[in-house]
Each structure stands twice: as C-alpha cells, then as structure tokens.
Amino acid sequence: MTRQNSFQAIEWTDSGLLLLDQRCLPHEQHYLCLQDAVSVAEAIRDMVVRGAPAIGITAAYAVVLSARQHLEHNPDNWQARVQQDVKKLAAARPTAVNLVWALQRMQQRLARSEAEPAACLLEEARQIHEADIEANHRMGGYGANLINKGDSVLTHCNAGALATGGYGTALGVIRSAWAAGKLVNVYAGETRPWLQGARLTAWELLQDDIPVTLVTDSASAFLMQGGKVQWVITGADRVAANGDVINKIGTYSLALACRYHGVKMMVAAPLSTLDMAMPDGQQVAIEQRPTDEILKFSGHALAAAGATAWNPVFDVTPASLVDYLVTEAGIVAAPDREKLAELHDQAPVGHSSSQNS
Amino acid sequence: MTRQNSFQAIEWTDSGLLLLDQRCLPHEQHYLCLQDAVSVAEAIRDMVVRGAPAIGITAAYAVVLSARQHLEHNPDNWQARVQQDVKKLAAARPTAVNLVWALQRMQQRLARSEAEPAACLLEEARQIHEADIEANHRMGGYGANLINKGDSVLTHCNAGALATGGYGTALGVIRSAWAAGKLVNVYAGETRPWLQGARLTAWELLQDDIPVTLVTDSASAFLMQGGKVQWVITGADRVAANGDVINKIGTYSLALACRYHGVKMMVAAPLSTLDMAMPDGQQVAIEQRPTDEILKFSGHALAAAGATAWNPVFDVTPASLVDYLVTEAGIVAAPDREKLAELHDQAPVGHSSSQNS
C-alpha cells in the first residue's frame, strides 16, 4: 500500500479498528480502538473521524466488526443484525455520499454468501481503503499538472490524509505540487466553526514539512484581491450529476471570490463522491450541526447568552463556478451534466454512483 | 443627549474617562477608569475600546486628560506635552480615519489659546461625542427608510453603540428598522478572529431585546443563496474619496456575495469617516494584528504548532460593490468620486476630511 503521509488516521488491526481521534488534534495524538459497529457510528457522528472518503472507509471496516460480532453471538440471524448496523452507520452523517457508497459495496459483498464471510468483508473493506489511497495519488498527479511553477494555493477545511484513506484529495494535489517544487505559499482557511483548517490541515501539512499560513475564512477574498493565490483547491462531500459541489461551509463563498478575481477553483474528489442519482446540489440534505459549535468553544460560552445560531456545515457550489473537477479517472474542465455522465460511463466497476438521496 | 441604547461604552466622569472593557464582553461588564492619555492610547491599541467613531471620541477625551495632567505638572510647556500625547494617540491604530479626524479637531481647539483650556477641550470632546450620537440617530432613520417591511438583514463585526458614541451606525439602522417593525430576522457574522459579532453585536442587540442569530463568516454566501437576507449592513473605518470602503476583514467577501445574489449592501458611516485626502482604498494602510489572534484562543493554542498566520483586520471594498452609503447628511446611492465630493461640499464645518494617509 502506498502511503506517503507520515501518520495513519484509520487502521485495521487484530484488536479492532484504530481511529486517530481528530477531536484531540493538534494537541494530542490519541487513538480509539473500536470493536463494534455501533461505536463506530457514534465516532462518525461525533467527528472522531470526518471527511467524506474517510467516513466511507471507516464504515466499511465497521461492517467487518459487525459481521464478526454477530457471527459469534447471533449465528442464526447474523446477516439481519449486520443490516441493522448498516442502517445505523448510514444515518451517522447525512451529507457525504461516500458513506452510503461504501456501505452499498459492503452489502453487495455480504450478499454473495461466501464461505468465510468476515474474511471476505475485510478483504472488501481493505480494497475500498487501498483504492482510495491509490485514487488520491492519481488525483495528486493530475491536479499538480494543472498548477504552474510559482503559484500559491488556498485550501479549505481538511481534505487530506486525515479525511481520506491517506495522502488526501485537495492535500494530495498540494502534496504532489509541493513535491514538484511548484508552490510558493500554501494558505489554509481556518474553517469555522470546527477549525479543521487550523487544527487538522495545518497539523497534517507540517507533519510533512510543508509550511502553511492560516487565514480567517473571511480574509480569503482579500487574499485574492492582493493577488496572493492563483488557486483554491478543495475536496467534496458529494458531487451531483450536474457537477454541483457539496462541500464544507465556506466553499461556495470561496468559489464566488475565485470567479470574481480570476482565481481558479479546483475540486479534487474520488469517483465515490459522484452521485449520479442526485440531479443537482439543491436537493442534497445539508447537515445542520449543534449551534454550540458556534456559540461555545471547548465548552465555554463564546457568544452572548441568549444568542442563537445557524450552523449548516456544508454548502452548495454551482458547477458553473468550478473550473476543474479532478478525479482518479482524470480532469474534467468546467464540469457539467454531460461531462459527468461521460466520466461515470468510463468509471471502473465498483465506482458507480449511489441511489441514496 | 439622546441615548437609546441601554449601556454606555465611553463616559466622561469627574474621576476620569470610563471605558467599558470590550475584551471582557459578553461575560463581564468591566469598566476601566483612565486618568492619562498614554493609558488611553494603550487601551485603544489593546482594543479595550474599538470601532472607528468610538476610538475617535475616546482619543478626544484623552486630549482633555492630557491637557489637565500637563497643565498641572508642566505648566510651562504643557501644550508641547499634549502634542506628544496626540502623536501617541494617533499611532494607536492605523486604519480608521476618525481617530486622526478627532485629534485634529482637538488640536484646532487647542490652538485657540482660550482662558480655560481644559474646560474648552472638554467642551470640544463632548461636542464630538454628542454629534456622533446625533449622526447615528439620523443615519438610523435614513437607513431604515430604505428597508422594506419583512426584510431580514445580516451585519458584520460590531458597528453598534459599542463602536460609536452611542446607538451605532449599522446597528443604528438595524435598531431603527427593528423599532419600525420592519425586520424579520437579524443575522450577525461572528467576525473572526476577534469575534466582535458573537461577543459584542449579539450582546448589544440582546441588551435591547432584539433577537439575533449568529452565523460563521463563511456561511454568509450560503445564507444569501437561500434567500434568507435582503440586506448586508456594515459600518466603515474609512471611506476613500472615490467611495471605496475600508472596514472589518470579511466585508469585501460579503459585498462580493451580495452583488452575486442581488442582496443590497448598505454602509452606514458618519462624515467623520470620509477621507477626501485618500484618493482610493488601495492606498490605505491596512492594520495587521498579531497572528496569535488566529493561532490562539484565550491564550491556548488553537492551531498546530509551527503554523503561521496572515491577519489583516480590515479589507477594501470597491465603491462599485456598495449600493448605499448612508451618512448623517443623507443617502448616497451607488457612491462614486463625484457624489462624495458633492456630499463633502455640503457637509457642516468640522466634518471636513483629514489629511493623514
């Protein structure tokens, strides 16, 4: 398995599924070792692990945990029990499509009724994990090819090794471009309210000795006005059939500022993020997280008592504002419905879109 | 004196200048009582008091403190000593023009060599303070007239009673529109890094029983995409002669999103904010504040160790993105150089622009 980042956020071990607790970063590298699918569903909901591809991979391993547990304790109806766990896992976060995509792959494998089901499911989960890392390396190469020597980039949230099987989508492109000596400056938006940029992206890039400068999310447009970046590069939690991109709140604002300044907007996302069953982005369920993410910090009140908050954690960027969609199958410039249908038809088996809504 | 907000951020008393320490809000209403100009300069620099009109008024009172002190202790060269203090005050924050404008008014009064200089200077400072409150009430009325019944607004940073002599600029408009029963929802951007929106605007509006919903700065464009606001209303730290608006970082990003969505952008600022000596916004010195405002929170590290930050605390919104500039002299729609020259020519004496850069 190719691993070019210096840590592992998701790791299958004989003792269970090891997850780097991203709530504790950057101050502490604390791992949770989970033995059952319900605990994994909670870990996904509580953001021990986050990032669309990473939660898909995590859920796939959780199905293995579920099968092991129920084969042992409920041999007569273990498959029905696994299906119950799959439902819980699918409901853990609503917006990213990779979660449901990975669970569907695991269910297809489960349906084969093989001799050693747990071992077969583990094989499937490992394949999902390794294919994701491989996809990220390909995307890294494709994306880096678009970047000119001397360019600077801004990224948002964390679309890195922490958010994927490894190497990262947006940060995969940045890693590849950095390794090629192309980048002058890497800026990261701090990404309120959860501060994925300040806490995770900065940590991850510094682990790999890539210098990073944080900006408040609201400073990005002014950064562009000053000509300080030529690219905004993000991941995606879901790409609709028309090319609309659902990603971390703030992505849309960045895309608007990009278009105004002629800064290029690149979205790097594996084919597992593509949802051909979703006609456009306006129909995707946008997760609203607890208002305390805005009103409090580390349990302490930030805002005036009595204030309420609106906390959608994703937004919808229309395809028309995306200059390049980079997948492991190649680059789609100015993505639209026709180009995405073509991309989807070329995609390898197992990378078909999900049917969820 | 008209005071329609329920607290006082700046108050002249016999014991000295009383400032509500805005660093402690919303959790604590702590006041500092300052007796000399150097302490006031420090308080301005350290953001005990902030907001363009408020720091102008504060500096004016500081000149009174300076004159009292030096008349008593250095009667032979007290005026020279006051001039030294004026320099320190002027250097406390670089971007807002009202600070220098107020100091110039105080210097003009000082130059008159009157019989009771300290009393005369106090009279001048009080006039500046009262005229600001009066201006805010006028702006409130003008701005509210533009708003339709059933509209909702988003504001940024704190351009309220805390940032002015009282009543507020942007929040003055919101107070007036709320009192007129026009507003459905008031949203406030939290305003990273210093969280003026979450800490100050929310507190101030709730003091006056105006409900407020906080959003992360990066969610504003998505709020507009959903049709949830018809107006963005902000204050200004300086308005250049061509109508470019220098205001809290993030204002520019909001203005871009407003234009894209057909949301109207209103800037409410007294004439003391207008700088006719500044041809356009690109030439204004934009204050960079310590990176720890981004990297730390309440003294604790937020970001990964080793990360740096870029922390400009103001940005430049081109006049072309401003729909309405509201001053105490009336409304300027689609402000430009010609309209601002006309506005300036009509302005009462004492509201002329500064010569600083």
XYZ file of C-alpha atoms in Angstrom:
714
model
C 0.000 0.000 0.000
C 1.357 3.401 -0.965
C 1.479 5.728 1.998
C 3.264 8.997 1.603
C 1.905 10.764 4.613
C 3.607 10.215 7.906
C 0.644 9.107 10.024
C -2.350 6.824 9.749
C -5.842 8.093 10.646
C -7.685 4.788 10.049
C -6.019 1.440 10.603
C -7.391 -2.063 10.790
C -5.678 -4.124 13.481
C -6.250 -7.553 15.017
C -7.613 -5.788 18.109
C -10.172 -3.709 16.247
C -10.453 -0.559 14.188
C -7.948 2.077 15.225
C -9.051 5.665 14.687
C -6.966 8.762 15.305
C -9.315 10.937 17.369
C -9.448 14.120 15.299
C -11.241 15.989 18.080
C -7.974 15.973 20.043
C -5.717 17.246 17.262
C -3.428 19.107 17.002
C -2.583 18.939 20.688
C -2.774 15.230 21.259
C -2.452 12.143 19.061
C -4.977 9.962 20.780
C -6.273 6.743 19.194
C -9.551 4.941 19.816
C -9.712 1.190 19.232
C -13.298 0.265 18.371
C -14.719 -3.268 18.402
C -18.302 -2.848 17.251
C -20.218 -1.027 14.558
C -22.421 0.998 16.897
C -19.338 2.568 18.486
C -18.043 3.365 15.009
C -21.343 5.016 14.065
C -21.035 7.177 17.183
C -17.427 8.004 16.335
C -18.506 9.144 12.866
C -21.368 11.225 14.261
C -19.119 12.790 16.915
C -16.363 13.526 14.408
C -13.638 11.294 15.803
C -13.197 10.685 12.083
C -14.502 13.070 9.415
C -14.039 13.757 5.734
C -16.184 12.081 3.088
C -13.810 9.314 1.914
C -12.569 8.618 5.451
C -16.045 8.048 6.831
C -16.788 5.705 3.926
C -13.691 3.623 4.667
C -14.398 3.678 8.385
C -17.950 2.468 7.821
C -16.694 -0.339 5.588
C -14.435 -1.612 8.381
C -17.356 -1.228 10.795
C -19.307 -3.744 8.719
C -16.456 -6.203 9.273
C -16.684 -5.588 13.033
C -20.429 -6.069 12.842
C -20.150 -9.362 10.940
C -17.551 -10.724 13.367
C -19.642 -9.798 16.373
C -22.910 -11.173 15.107
C -21.396 -14.334 13.552
C -20.140 -15.136 17.016
C -23.117 -14.101 19.135
C -26.087 -14.404 16.772
C -25.095 -17.049 14.202
C -28.718 -17.713 13.205
C -29.599 -14.224 12.101
C -26.235 -12.507 11.895
C -26.925 -11.012 8.470
C -30.092 -9.276 9.669
C -28.104 -7.894 12.603
C -25.441 -6.622 10.233
C -28.132 -4.906 8.175
C -29.342 -3.152 11.329
C -25.811 -1.903 11.962
C -25.518 -0.762 8.359
C -28.604 1.376 8.855
C -27.106 2.973 11.953
C -23.854 3.653 10.136
C -25.634 5.183 7.140
C -27.522 7.551 9.432
C -24.432 8.810 11.246
C -23.819 11.769 8.896
C -26.275 12.804 6.175
C -24.382 14.805 3.563
C -21.345 12.903 2.283
C -22.285 10.249 -0.262
C -19.166 8.100 0.205
C -20.575 6.704 3.439
C -23.583 5.185 1.710
C -21.499 4.230 -1.318
C -19.082 2.207 0.834
C -21.915 0.557 2.747
C -23.554 -0.471 -0.513
C -20.326 -2.081 -1.659
C -20.106 -3.975 1.632
C -23.742 -5.087 1.308
C -23.100 -6.364 -2.203
C -20.213 -8.413 -0.879
C -22.309 -9.651 2.020
C -24.976 -10.808 -0.439
C -22.510 -13.157 -2.126
C -22.831 -15.647 0.792
C -19.205 -16.720 0.746
C -17.583 -19.417 2.879
C -15.692 -17.110 5.220
C -17.858 -14.010 5.271
C -15.872 -11.980 7.818
C -12.616 -12.519 5.946
C -14.279 -11.638 2.657
C -15.777 -8.475 4.102
C -12.393 -7.498 5.479
C -10.920 -8.010 2.044
C -13.594 -5.745 0.581
C -13.010 -3.024 3.171
C -9.259 -3.193 2.579
C -9.871 -2.865 -1.152
C -12.010 0.224 -0.614
C -9.285 1.679 1.610
C -6.402 0.921 -0.734
C -8.282 2.040 -3.828
C -8.953 5.366 -2.119
C -5.271 5.928 -1.408
C -4.405 4.957 -4.981
C -7.105 7.332 -6.290
C -5.662 10.149 -4.190
C -2.202 9.636 -5.606
C -3.597 9.741 -9.131
C -5.600 12.871 -8.373
C -2.497 14.399 -6.820
C -0.622 13.916 -10.065
C -3.414 15.157 -12.314
C -4.117 18.179 -10.154
C -0.460 19.128 -9.757
C -0.075 19.102 -13.537
C -2.548 21.974 -13.766
C -0.512 24.129 -11.399
C 2.237 26.404 -12.671
C 5.596 26.779 -11.007
C 5.450 29.816 -8.735
C 1.737 29.519 -7.971
C 0.294 29.768 -4.478
C -2.801 27.951 -3.270
C -5.511 28.284 -0.672
C -7.306 25.235 0.669
C -10.339 24.989 2.916
C -11.306 22.589 5.697
C -9.234 19.390 5.667
C -9.266 17.275 2.546
C -6.090 15.483 3.469
C -4.818 12.149 4.682
C -6.983 12.704 7.762
C -10.106 12.952 5.614
C -9.369 10.024 3.312
C -7.629 6.657 3.258
C -4.345 8.513 3.016
C -2.487 11.212 1.023
C -5.645 13.291 0.623
C -7.682 14.771 -2.207
C -7.053 18.531 -2.137
C -3.995 18.000 0.065
C -2.917 15.187 -2.262
C -2.778 17.736 -5.068
C -0.938 20.155 -2.783
C 1.498 17.419 -1.641
C 2.225 16.498 -5.262
C 2.616 20.110 -6.381
C 4.838 20.855 -3.391
C 6.995 17.791 -4.110
C 7.318 19.013 -7.704
C 8.659 22.333 -6.396
C 5.800 24.297 -7.918
C 4.260 26.012 -4.906
C 5.401 29.227 -3.266
C 2.807 29.507 -0.491
C 0.146 27.222 0.905
C -2.656 29.063 2.704
C -5.299 27.266 4.738
C -8.628 28.774 5.729
C -9.164 28.138 9.426
C -12.669 26.760 8.698
C -15.064 27.792 11.391
C -16.721 26.508 13.392
C -14.788 23.260 13.812
C -11.439 24.753 12.735
C -10.452 21.830 10.525
C -8.025 24.150 8.730
C -6.270 25.430 11.844
C -6.363 22.164 13.733
C -6.069 19.450 11.085
C -4.760 20.808 7.782
C -2.028 22.843 9.443
C -1.027 19.840 11.554
C -1.060 17.461 8.614
C 0.970 19.682 6.293
C 3.517 20.439 8.998
C 3.899 16.700 9.659
C 5.141 16.521 6.081
C 7.261 19.682 6.405
C 5.046 21.751 4.133
C 4.861 25.294 5.556
C 1.355 26.644 5.960
C -0.140 30.073 6.601
C -3.569 30.256 8.177
C -6.138 32.872 7.265
C -9.566 33.525 8.708
C -12.244 32.345 6.295
C -13.392 35.909 5.802
C -9.927 37.052 4.679
C -9.827 34.811 1.600
C -11.389 37.316 -0.794
C -8.928 39.986 0.333
C -6.080 37.473 -0.156
C -7.254 37.088 -3.756
C -7.636 40.854 -4.240
C -3.947 41.149 -3.354
C -3.024 38.531 -5.969
C -1.585 36.226 -3.336
C -3.150 32.964 -4.611
C -3.778 31.542 -8.056
C -5.758 28.502 -6.917
C -8.357 27.443 -4.433
C -8.291 23.656 -4.057
C -10.898 21.794 -2.032
C -12.317 18.320 -1.676
C -16.023 17.475 -1.916
C -18.540 15.613 0.199
C -20.774 14.961 -2.761
C -20.798 15.928 -6.428
C -24.250 15.937 -8.009
C -24.903 14.673 -11.536
C -24.823 18.222 -12.930
C -21.455 18.955 -11.314
C -22.722 20.958 -8.315
C -20.305 20.501 -5.433
C -21.434 19.955 -1.867
C -18.540 20.675 0.442
C -17.639 22.285 3.772
C -19.472 25.506 4.558
C -17.469 28.369 3.063
C -16.573 26.603 -0.175
C -19.321 28.480 -2.017
C -18.090 31.820 -0.728
C -14.575 30.944 -1.917
C -15.867 29.914 -5.340
C -17.654 33.263 -5.742
C -14.498 35.146 -4.813
C -12.426 32.958 -7.169
C -14.631 33.748 -10.139
C -14.539 37.497 -9.392
C -10.734 37.527 -9.214
C -9.934 35.005 -11.939
C -8.503 32.629 -9.352
C -9.002 29.017 -10.455
C -11.255 26.732 -8.423
C -10.191 23.073 -8.359
C -12.257 20.376 -6.656
C -10.449 17.071 -6.087
C -12.763 14.163 -5.290
C -12.743 10.436 -5.978
C -15.445 8.892 -8.161
C -17.014 7.508 -4.976
C -18.069 11.114 -4.252
C -20.008 11.385 -7.500
C -23.748 10.879 -7.020
C -25.351 10.365 -10.421
C -28.718 9.763 -8.736
C -28.715 13.324 -7.408
C -29.761 15.636 -10.255
C -28.357 18.798 -8.681
C -26.928 20.167 -5.469
C -30.041 21.954 -4.279
C -31.672 18.624 -3.441
C -28.910 17.343 -1.147
C -29.701 17.215 2.577
C -27.335 19.731 4.202
C -26.373 18.677 7.708
C -27.125 21.182 10.452
C -24.867 20.575 13.421
C -25.402 21.744 17.013
C -25.397 25.522 17.433
C -22.976 25.137 20.323
C -20.229 24.600 17.742
C -20.620 28.346 17.103
C -21.849 29.580 20.471
C -19.237 27.812 22.597
C -15.576 26.956 22.450
C -14.184 23.995 24.374
C -17.331 24.021 26.486
C -17.043 27.714 27.384
C -19.546 30.274 26.118
C -18.156 32.415 23.311
C -21.267 34.294 22.322
C -23.577 36.461 24.358
C -26.085 34.419 26.357
C -29.407 34.297 24.542
C -27.954 34.406 21.030
C -28.952 31.622 18.661
C -27.008 30.367 15.660
C -27.500 28.866 12.205
C -24.948 26.121 11.616
C -25.150 24.394 8.242
C -21.813 22.612 7.906
C -21.886 22.198 4.137
C -22.908 24.404 1.257
C -23.666 24.027 -2.437
C -21.336 25.437 -5.071
C -22.932 25.510 -8.527
C -20.977 23.629 -11.178
C -20.654 26.851 -13.160
C -18.208 28.182 -10.543
C -15.941 25.111 -10.649
C -13.043 25.364 -13.100
C -11.708 21.841 -12.683
C -13.058 18.658 -11.157
C -10.157 16.261 -10.621
C -10.915 12.563 -10.122
C -8.790 9.441 -10.332
C -10.186 8.997 -13.850
C -8.807 12.331 -14.968
C -9.594 16.035 -15.112
C -12.957 17.483 -16.084
C -12.682 21.159 -17.004
C -15.851 23.215 -16.480
C -17.852 20.205 -15.276
C -21.466 19.844 -16.369
C -24.106 17.119 -16.642
C -22.886 15.767 -19.990
C -19.222 15.581 -18.975
C -20.096 13.895 -15.694
C -22.282 11.313 -17.438
C -19.366 10.540 -19.733
C -16.971 10.287 -16.782
C -19.374 7.981 -14.990
C -19.765 5.684 -18.003
C -15.977 5.294 -18.179
C -15.619 4.611 -14.456
C -14.462 1.160 -13.347
C -16.987 -1.235 -11.777
C -17.447 -0.535 -8.077
C -17.272 3.193 -8.661
C -20.872 3.524 -9.721
C -22.987 6.141 -8.021
C -25.233 5.506 -5.101
C -29.005 5.597 -5.128
C -29.466 7.439 -1.870
C -30.874 10.889 -1.534
C -28.099 63.829 24.996
C -30.141 61.178 23.184
C -29.238 57.708 24.321
C -31.426 54.883 23.165
C -29.119 52.016 23.939
C -29.146 50.651 27.421
C -25.452 50.925 28.262
C -22.611 53.391 27.889
C -19.272 52.281 26.412
C -17.485 55.643 26.792
C -18.306 58.058 29.607
C -16.561 61.156 30.859
C -16.658 61.389 34.655
C -15.053 63.629 37.240
C -12.723 60.750 38.124
C -11.509 60.201 34.576
C -12.549 58.528 31.348
C -14.662 55.439 31.914
C -14.358 52.759 29.243
C -16.349 49.524 29.101
C -13.619 46.927 28.560
C -14.788 45.225 25.368
C -12.217 42.457 25.765
C -14.277 41.108 28.674
C -17.662 41.106 26.926
C -20.048 39.350 26.810
C -19.156 37.565 30.037
C -18.300 40.532 32.214
C -19.169 44.216 32.240
C -15.880 45.562 33.491
C -15.014 49.263 33.334
C -11.607 50.909 33.257
C -11.235 54.430 34.608
C -8.292 56.092 32.851
C -6.574 59.276 34.001
C -3.933 59.916 31.363
C -3.616 59.917 27.590
C -0.896 57.276 27.413
C -3.149 54.774 29.164
C -5.908 55.663 26.736
C -3.576 55.087 23.761
C -2.782 51.663 25.177
C -6.465 50.938 25.691
C -7.148 51.794 22.054
C -4.259 49.658 20.834
C -5.301 46.724 23.034
C -8.950 47.007 21.978
C -10.480 47.914 25.319
C -12.411 50.223 23.007
C -12.730 49.653 19.251
C -14.804 50.839 16.346
C -13.833 53.828 14.247
C -16.123 56.506 15.750
C -15.587 55.204 19.311
C -11.816 55.435 19.122
C -12.126 58.976 17.756
C -14.320 60.034 20.683
C -12.067 58.227 23.169
C -8.990 59.962 21.783
C -10.739 63.338 22.038
C -11.372 62.774 25.743
C -7.776 61.600 26.109
C -6.620 65.024 24.920
C -8.605 66.533 27.794
C -6.862 64.167 30.230
C -3.529 65.122 28.700
C -4.198 68.844 28.994
C -5.300 68.519 32.630
C -2.248 66.484 33.527
C 0.296 68.705 31.839
C -1.335 71.985 32.873
C -0.863 70.820 36.432
C 2.591 69.233 36.230
C 4.249 71.024 33.305
C 2.593 74.441 33.117
C 5.474 75.943 31.115
C 5.353 73.599 28.168
C 2.046 71.817 28.628
C 0.991 72.321 25.019
C 4.104 70.592 23.689
C 3.441 67.718 26.070
C -0.132 67.479 24.824
C 1.166 67.351 21.256
C 3.375 64.399 22.238
C 0.359 62.611 23.642
C -1.613 63.381 20.482
C 1.092 61.655 18.455
C 0.889 58.571 20.660
C -2.873 58.509 20.373
C -2.768 58.891 16.590
C -0.386 55.940 16.322
C -2.520 53.580 18.410
C -4.460 52.137 15.444
C -3.578 52.889 11.819
C -6.663 52.235 9.689
C -9.688 54.131 10.977
C -9.620 57.786 9.978
C -11.922 59.030 12.747
C -9.087 58.796 15.261
C -6.966 61.323 13.382
C -10.021 63.388 12.476
C -10.984 63.768 16.151
C -7.421 64.595 17.179
C -7.247 67.282 14.512
C -10.419 68.856 15.857
C -8.948 68.819 19.350
C -5.709 70.371 18.068
C -7.642 73.138 16.335
C -9.390 73.893 19.618
C -6.097 73.772 21.490
C -4.635 76.287 19.045
C -7.258 78.857 20.005
C -5.404 79.593 23.304
C -8.505 80.097 25.379
C -8.700 81.168 29.021
C -9.669 77.797 30.448
C -8.106 75.384 28.008
C -9.038 72.151 29.805
C -12.681 73.146 30.075
C -12.742 74.229 26.438
C -11.169 70.963 25.317
C -13.727 69.036 27.355
C -16.464 71.012 25.670
C -14.998 70.115 22.273
C -14.738 66.405 23.146
C -18.308 66.381 24.409
C -19.414 68.040 21.182
C -17.674 65.357 19.137
C -19.323 62.683 21.266
C -22.808 64.166 21.131
C -22.616 64.957 17.440
C -21.705 61.321 16.791
C -24.759 60.045 18.645
C -26.932 62.546 16.830
C -25.403 61.465 13.491
C -26.139 57.828 14.307
C -29.772 58.551 15.000
C -30.069 60.365 11.703
C -28.351 57.530 9.839
C -30.631 55.087 11.613
C -33.660 56.869 10.238
C -32.293 57.266 6.711
C -31.121 53.665 6.532
C -34.319 52.222 7.961
C -36.303 54.076 5.292
C -34.559 52.012 2.629
C -35.619 48.731 4.240
C -38.912 47.074 3.349
C -41.227 45.511 5.880
C -40.483 41.794 6.038
C -36.805 42.113 5.132
C -34.026 40.358 7.010
C -30.508 41.688 7.466
C -27.004 40.454 8.075
C -24.442 42.626 9.813
C -20.733 42.090 10.309
C -18.362 42.926 13.164
C -19.828 45.436 15.615
C -20.890 48.804 14.297
C -23.098 49.499 17.256
C -23.287 51.614 20.365
C -20.090 49.875 21.465
C -18.253 51.110 18.370
C -19.546 54.684 18.402
C -20.697 57.377 20.781
C -23.976 55.503 21.120
C -26.835 53.953 19.105
C -24.459 52.746 16.391
C -24.059 53.110 12.642
C -25.072 49.757 11.111
C -26.762 48.769 14.364
C -28.382 52.192 14.487
C -30.042 51.382 11.162
C -30.998 47.944 12.492
C -32.323 49.434 15.754
C -34.427 51.929 13.808
C -35.726 49.320 11.348
C -36.499 46.941 14.211
C -38.347 49.670 16.122
C -40.356 50.357 12.950
C -41.404 46.701 12.874
C -39.760 46.105 9.519
C -37.277 43.333 10.267
C -37.988 39.612 10.411
C -34.508 38.304 11.235
C -31.237 39.898 12.248
C -28.183 37.764 11.480
C -24.711 38.625 12.745
C -21.495 37.234 11.305
C -19.337 36.020 14.165
C -16.357 38.008 12.770
C -13.184 36.080 13.247
C -10.663 36.397 14.657
C -11.808 38.737 17.409
C -15.446 37.591 17.325
C -16.933 41.070 17.533
C -20.156 39.663 16.099
C -20.532 36.810 18.574
C -19.239 38.709 21.572
C -20.304 42.308 21.040
C -23.072 42.621 18.450
C -25.044 39.717 19.887
C -24.649 41.134 23.394
C -25.593 44.645 22.339
C -28.703 43.627 20.377
C -29.882 41.332 23.156
C -29.465 44.175 25.665
C -32.108 45.957 23.600
C -34.262 42.814 23.204
C -33.528 42.432 19.509
C -33.185 38.690 18.764
C -30.045 37.757 16.866
C -28.868 34.666 15.011
C -25.137 34.139 14.616
C -23.558 32.653 11.514
C -19.956 31.793 10.789
C -18.464 34.334 8.394
C -18.094 31.634 5.760
C -21.817 30.784 5.859
C -22.972 34.230 4.699
C -22.928 33.442 0.977
C -24.961 30.286 1.598
C -27.410 32.340 3.688
C -27.863 34.594 0.673
C -28.204 31.644 -1.724
C -31.144 30.505 0.401
C -32.791 33.930 0.132
C -32.640 34.454 3.880
C -31.400 38.073 3.841
C -32.181 41.091 1.676
C -29.545 43.385 3.173
C -26.000 43.385 4.427
C -25.429 46.451 6.607
C -21.987 47.369 7.922
C -20.130 50.349 9.276
C -16.828 51.656 7.894
C -13.436 52.504 9.317
C -12.649 54.812 6.427
C -14.348 55.791 3.184
C -11.952 56.974 0.481
C -12.740 59.878 -1.838
C -13.861 57.504 -4.599
C -16.259 55.663 -2.258
C -14.073 52.621 -1.560
C -14.923 51.311 1.896
C -12.303 50.140 4.356
C -13.961 48.037 7.014
C -13.522 44.895 9.111
C -11.946 41.948 7.301
C -14.713 39.982 5.636
C -16.722 42.994 4.467
C -15.292 42.624 0.964
C -16.253 38.960 0.814
C -19.796 39.875 1.879
C -20.001 42.616 -0.740
C -18.991 40.146 -3.480
C -21.646 37.685 -2.334
C -24.250 40.479 -2.123
C -23.677 41.532 -5.705
C -23.881 37.929 -6.955
C -27.192 37.352 -5.181
C -28.799 40.765 -5.640
C -28.652 41.372 -1.895
C -28.228 45.075 -1.169
C -25.065 46.311 0.515
C -25.529 49.300 2.827
C -22.611 51.043 4.545
C -23.562 53.387 7.374
C -20.797 55.774 8.403
C -20.649 59.323 9.745
C -18.976 62.050 7.689
C -16.019 61.861 10.082
C -15.217 58.515 8.387
C -14.940 60.120 4.967
C -11.332 60.782 3.944
C -11.298 63.085 0.935
C -7.486 63.175 1.041
C -7.366 59.455 0.263
C -7.967 59.005 -3.470
C -8.931 55.335 -3.229
C -8.987 52.399 -0.852
C -5.909 50.658 -2.188
C -3.686 53.298 -0.632
C -4.972 52.940 2.919
C -2.629 51.288 5.441
C -4.353 48.059 6.458
C -3.554 47.117 10.040
C -2.019 43.694 10.547
C -2.663 42.481 14.072
C -0.769 39.764 15.970
C -1.064 36.302 14.421
C -1.917 34.914 17.855
C -5.411 36.318 17.365
C -5.803 33.447 14.868
C -3.388 30.879 16.254
C -4.580 31.027 19.867
C -7.806 31.394 21.758
C -7.857 32.805 25.292
C -4.141 32.142 25.489
C -4.452 28.477 24.473
C -3.077 27.199 21.171
C -5.798 26.572 18.612
C -3.695 25.834 15.572
C -1.000 23.254 15.047
C 2.355 24.331 16.463
C 4.543 25.743 13.705
C 1.702 27.212 11.648
C 1.890 30.894 10.815
C -0.990 33.219 10.014
C -1.865 36.274 7.940
C -4.048 38.610 9.956
C -5.135 41.789 8.170
C -8.032 43.085 10.244
C -9.556 45.311 7.566
C -10.172 44.958 3.865
C -11.062 47.187 0.950
C -14.460 47.001 -0.725
C -14.539 48.832 -4.045
C -17.209 51.531 -4.260
C -18.750 49.683 -7.212
C -19.964 46.964 -4.822
C -21.649 49.380 -2.398
C -25.327 50.020 -3.107
C -25.901 52.692 -0.475
C -23.641 54.842 1.649
C -25.694 56.283 4.499
C -24.335 59.313 6.368
C -25.921 61.853 8.675
C -26.152 64.145 5.639
C -28.292 61.647 3.753
C -28.118 58.628 1.472
C -25.717 58.279 -1.433
C -26.824 55.527 -3.816
C -24.018 53.885 -5.835
C -21.348 56.125 -4.304
C -18.556 57.419 -6.533
C -15.977 60.204 -6.539
C -18.364 62.862 -7.858
C -21.149 62.094 -5.414
C -18.735 62.033 -2.485
C -17.216 65.382 -3.498
C -20.729 66.834 -3.551
C -21.544 65.298 -0.167
C -18.312 66.687 1.282
C -19.003 70.186 -0.036
C -22.404 70.145 1.683
C -21.006 68.896 4.978
C -21.097 71.174 8.013
C -17.860 72.737 9.266
C -15.904 70.363 11.493
C -16.772 67.422 9.287
C -14.036 68.031 6.759
C -11.763 65.168 5.873
C -8.386 64.546 7.375
C -5.056 64.892 5.664
C -3.465 61.753 7.031
C -2.533 58.738 4.978
